C-alpha positions as a Python dict, from the first residue, in 0.01 Angstrom:
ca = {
    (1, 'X'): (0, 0, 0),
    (2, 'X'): (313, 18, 192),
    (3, 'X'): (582, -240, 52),
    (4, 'X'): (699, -413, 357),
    (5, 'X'): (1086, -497, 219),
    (6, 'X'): (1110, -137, 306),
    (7, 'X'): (1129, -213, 637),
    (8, 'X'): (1456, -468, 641),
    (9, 'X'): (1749, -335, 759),
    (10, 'X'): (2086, -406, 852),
    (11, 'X'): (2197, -193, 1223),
    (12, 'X'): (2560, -205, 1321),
    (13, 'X'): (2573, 27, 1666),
    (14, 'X'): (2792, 57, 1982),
    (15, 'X'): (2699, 226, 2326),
    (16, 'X'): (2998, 331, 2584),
    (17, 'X'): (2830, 485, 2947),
    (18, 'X'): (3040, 563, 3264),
    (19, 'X'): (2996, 709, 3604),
    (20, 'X'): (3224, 844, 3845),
    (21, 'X'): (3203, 966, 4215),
    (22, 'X'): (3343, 1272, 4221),
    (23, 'X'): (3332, 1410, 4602),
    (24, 'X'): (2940, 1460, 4670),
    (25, 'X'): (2878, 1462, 4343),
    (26, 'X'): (2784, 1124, 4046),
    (27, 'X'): (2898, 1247, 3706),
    (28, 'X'): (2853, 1042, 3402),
    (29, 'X'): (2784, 1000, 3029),
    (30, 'X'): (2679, 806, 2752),
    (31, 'X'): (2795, 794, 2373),
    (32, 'X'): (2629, 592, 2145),
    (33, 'X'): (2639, 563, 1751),
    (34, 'X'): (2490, 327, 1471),
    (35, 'X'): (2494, 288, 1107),
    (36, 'X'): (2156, 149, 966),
    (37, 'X'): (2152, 37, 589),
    (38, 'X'): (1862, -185, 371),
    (39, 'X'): (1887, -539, 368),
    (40, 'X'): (1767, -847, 155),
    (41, 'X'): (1542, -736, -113),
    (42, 'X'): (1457, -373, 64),
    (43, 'X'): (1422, -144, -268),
    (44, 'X'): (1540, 181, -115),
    (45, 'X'): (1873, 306, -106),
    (46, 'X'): (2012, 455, 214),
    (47, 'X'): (2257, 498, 516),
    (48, 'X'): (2107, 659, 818),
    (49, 'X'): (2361, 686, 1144),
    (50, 'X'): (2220, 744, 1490),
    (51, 'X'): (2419, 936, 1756),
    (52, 'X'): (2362, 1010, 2110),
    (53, 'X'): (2570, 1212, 2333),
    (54, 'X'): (2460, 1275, 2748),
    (55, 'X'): (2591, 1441, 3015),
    (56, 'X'): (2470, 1330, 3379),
    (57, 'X'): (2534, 1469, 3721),
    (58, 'X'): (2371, 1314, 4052),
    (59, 'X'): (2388, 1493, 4389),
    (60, 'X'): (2149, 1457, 4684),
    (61, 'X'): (1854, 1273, 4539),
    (62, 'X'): (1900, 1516, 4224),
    (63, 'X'): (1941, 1388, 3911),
    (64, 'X'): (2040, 1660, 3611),
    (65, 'X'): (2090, 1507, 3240),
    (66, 'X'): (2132, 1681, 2875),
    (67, 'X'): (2179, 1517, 2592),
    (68, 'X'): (2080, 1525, 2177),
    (69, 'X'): (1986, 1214, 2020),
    (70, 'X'): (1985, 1217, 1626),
    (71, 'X'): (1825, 977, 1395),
    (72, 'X'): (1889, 1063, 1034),
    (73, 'X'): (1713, 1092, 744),
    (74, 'X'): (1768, 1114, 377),
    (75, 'X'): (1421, 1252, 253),
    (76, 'X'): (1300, 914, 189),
    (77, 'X'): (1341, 697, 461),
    (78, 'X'): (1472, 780, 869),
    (79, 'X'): (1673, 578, 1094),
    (80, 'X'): (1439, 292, 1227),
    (81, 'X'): (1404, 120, 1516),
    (82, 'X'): (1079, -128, 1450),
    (83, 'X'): (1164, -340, 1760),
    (84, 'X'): (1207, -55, 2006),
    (85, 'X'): (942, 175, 2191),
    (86, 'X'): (1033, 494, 2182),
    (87, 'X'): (807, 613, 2403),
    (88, 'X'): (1069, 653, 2705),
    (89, 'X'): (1268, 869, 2426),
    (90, 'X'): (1145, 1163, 2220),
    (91, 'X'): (934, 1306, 2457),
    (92, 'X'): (593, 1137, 2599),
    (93, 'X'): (363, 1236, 2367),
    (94, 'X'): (481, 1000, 2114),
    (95, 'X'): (430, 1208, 1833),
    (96, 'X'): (789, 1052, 1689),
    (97, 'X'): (711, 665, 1731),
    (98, 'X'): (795, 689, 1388),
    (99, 'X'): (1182, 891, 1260),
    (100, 'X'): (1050, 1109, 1030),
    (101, 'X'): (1198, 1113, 673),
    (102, 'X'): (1371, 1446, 726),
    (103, 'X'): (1543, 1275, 1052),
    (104, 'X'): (1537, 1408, 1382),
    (105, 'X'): (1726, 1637, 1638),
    (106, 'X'): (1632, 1591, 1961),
    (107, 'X'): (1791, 1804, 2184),
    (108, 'X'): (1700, 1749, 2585),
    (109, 'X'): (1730, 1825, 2938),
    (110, 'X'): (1566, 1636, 3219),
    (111, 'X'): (1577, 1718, 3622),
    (112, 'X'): (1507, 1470, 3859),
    (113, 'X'): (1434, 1370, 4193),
    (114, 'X'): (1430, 1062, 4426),
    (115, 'X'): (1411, 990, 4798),
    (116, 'X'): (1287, 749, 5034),
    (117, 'X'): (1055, 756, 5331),
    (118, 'X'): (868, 1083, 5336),
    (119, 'X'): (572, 1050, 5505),
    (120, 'X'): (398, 711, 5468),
    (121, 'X'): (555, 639, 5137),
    (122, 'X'): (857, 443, 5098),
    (123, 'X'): (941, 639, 4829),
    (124, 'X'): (897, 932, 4594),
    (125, 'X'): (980, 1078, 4269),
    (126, 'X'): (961, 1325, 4013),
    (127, 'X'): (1063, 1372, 3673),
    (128, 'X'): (1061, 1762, 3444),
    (129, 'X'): (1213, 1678, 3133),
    (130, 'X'): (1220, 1925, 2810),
    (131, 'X'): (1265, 1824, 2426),
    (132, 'X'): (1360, 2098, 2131),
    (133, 'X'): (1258, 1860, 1821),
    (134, 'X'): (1419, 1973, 1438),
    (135, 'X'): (1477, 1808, 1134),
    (136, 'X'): (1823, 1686, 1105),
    (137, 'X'): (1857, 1670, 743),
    (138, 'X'): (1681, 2010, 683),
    (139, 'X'): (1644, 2350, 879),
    (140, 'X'): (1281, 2258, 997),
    (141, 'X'): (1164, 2302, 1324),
    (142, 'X'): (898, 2046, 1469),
    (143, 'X'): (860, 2167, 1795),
    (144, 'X'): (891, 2141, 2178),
    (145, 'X'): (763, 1941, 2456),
    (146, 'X'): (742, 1966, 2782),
    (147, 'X'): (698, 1572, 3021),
    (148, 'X'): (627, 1582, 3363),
    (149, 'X'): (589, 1250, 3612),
    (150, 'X'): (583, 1212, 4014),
    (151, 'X'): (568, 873, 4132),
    (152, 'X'): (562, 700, 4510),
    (153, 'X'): (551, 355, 4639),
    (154, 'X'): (383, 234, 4950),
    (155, 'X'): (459, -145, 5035),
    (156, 'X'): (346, -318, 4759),
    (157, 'X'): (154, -46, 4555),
    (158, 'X'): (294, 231, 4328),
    (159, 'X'): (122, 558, 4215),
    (160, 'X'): (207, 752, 3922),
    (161, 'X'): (116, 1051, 3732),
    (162, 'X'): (194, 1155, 3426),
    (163, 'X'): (219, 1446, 3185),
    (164, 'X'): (349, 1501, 2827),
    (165, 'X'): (250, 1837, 2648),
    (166, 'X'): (378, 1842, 2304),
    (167, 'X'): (352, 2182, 2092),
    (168, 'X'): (478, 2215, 1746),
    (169, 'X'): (671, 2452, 1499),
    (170, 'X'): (495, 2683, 1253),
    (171, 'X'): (719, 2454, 978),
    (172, 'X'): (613, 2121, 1136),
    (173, 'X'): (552, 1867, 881),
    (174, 'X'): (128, 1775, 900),
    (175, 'X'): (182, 1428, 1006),
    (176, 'X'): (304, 1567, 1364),
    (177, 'X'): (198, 1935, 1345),
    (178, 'X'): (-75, 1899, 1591),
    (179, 'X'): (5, 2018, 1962),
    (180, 'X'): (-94, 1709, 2194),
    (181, 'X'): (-137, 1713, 2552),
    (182, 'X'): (-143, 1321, 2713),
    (183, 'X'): (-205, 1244, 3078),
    (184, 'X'): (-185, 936, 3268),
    (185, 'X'): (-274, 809, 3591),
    (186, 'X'): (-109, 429, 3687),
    (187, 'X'): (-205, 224, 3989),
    (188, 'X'): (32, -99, 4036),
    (189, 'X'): (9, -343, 4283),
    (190, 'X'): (328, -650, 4279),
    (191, 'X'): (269, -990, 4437),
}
């Protein structure tokens, strides 16, 4: 059975995000970095670091971001985050709820799109963002993924669609190697 003092840890992180109108144009970025270590009685011994570097630029209703997150690994343990969802990170499909062992690269690029009022909507959206995954502690692919979204709001309802297509490396560790497709279709109505 998993011993559960190997989850207690000790995260020490900082996060520094700007953005700047340049003529026409919003240009931004965001830094972030964390040391993780064990805590209390947690048996292993480790210090995983997290970093996260993104470029953004806005013009229009056009939204264009890249960016590589890493979450190391030391072969025994990754960088955890057991309070977090990382569903709105490392790609839709969720095959990485979990930071693998080996730690993970993920390199990224996202294009998106905004407006209001087109047609009967009050607004609409759409998301294409694409994720190379790789070990960071090893020269391991696990893959790529492509997420897709287009969203729109009339009064008090919002639509939304949803697409995350996940396909992984020949080298891809078993525990994620399968390619996953997920769809989802979201009808919300506030009060």
């Amino acid at each position: 059975a998993l011993d559960p003092r190997r989850g207690s840890t000790s995260t020490v992180g900082g996060r520094l995000t700007d953005a700047r109108q340049v003529s026409r144009f919003t240009l931004g970025y965001t830094v972030s970095y964390a040391s993780q270590k064990p805590r209390d009685d947690n048996p292993l011994t480790f210090r995983n670091d997290y970093f996260l570097g993104e470029l953004k630029a806005g013009v229009a209703g056009f939204t264009l971001a890249l960016g590589d997150e890493i979450l190391h690994g030391n072969g025994i343990a990754g960088f955890t985050t057991p309070l977090a969802t990382l569903h709105g990170f490392q790609g839709w499909a969720d095959k990485f709820v979990t930071t693998p062992a080996n730690g993970i690269d993920d390199r990224y690029g996202s294009i998106a799109w905004s407006t209001h009022r087109v047609a009967v909507l009050n607004s609409l959206s759409a998301t294409a963002a694409y994720h190379d995954f790789s070990a960071e502690r090893l020269s391991a692919g696990y893959g790529r993924e492509w997420d897709l979204m287009v969203s729109g709001k009339w009064h008090d309802f919002t639509a939304m669609l949803k697409y995350a297509d996940y396909m992984a490396a020949a080298d891809t560790p078993s525990a994620i190697a399968t390619a996953t497709e997920k769809f989802w279709a979201q009808l919300e109505y506030v009060l």
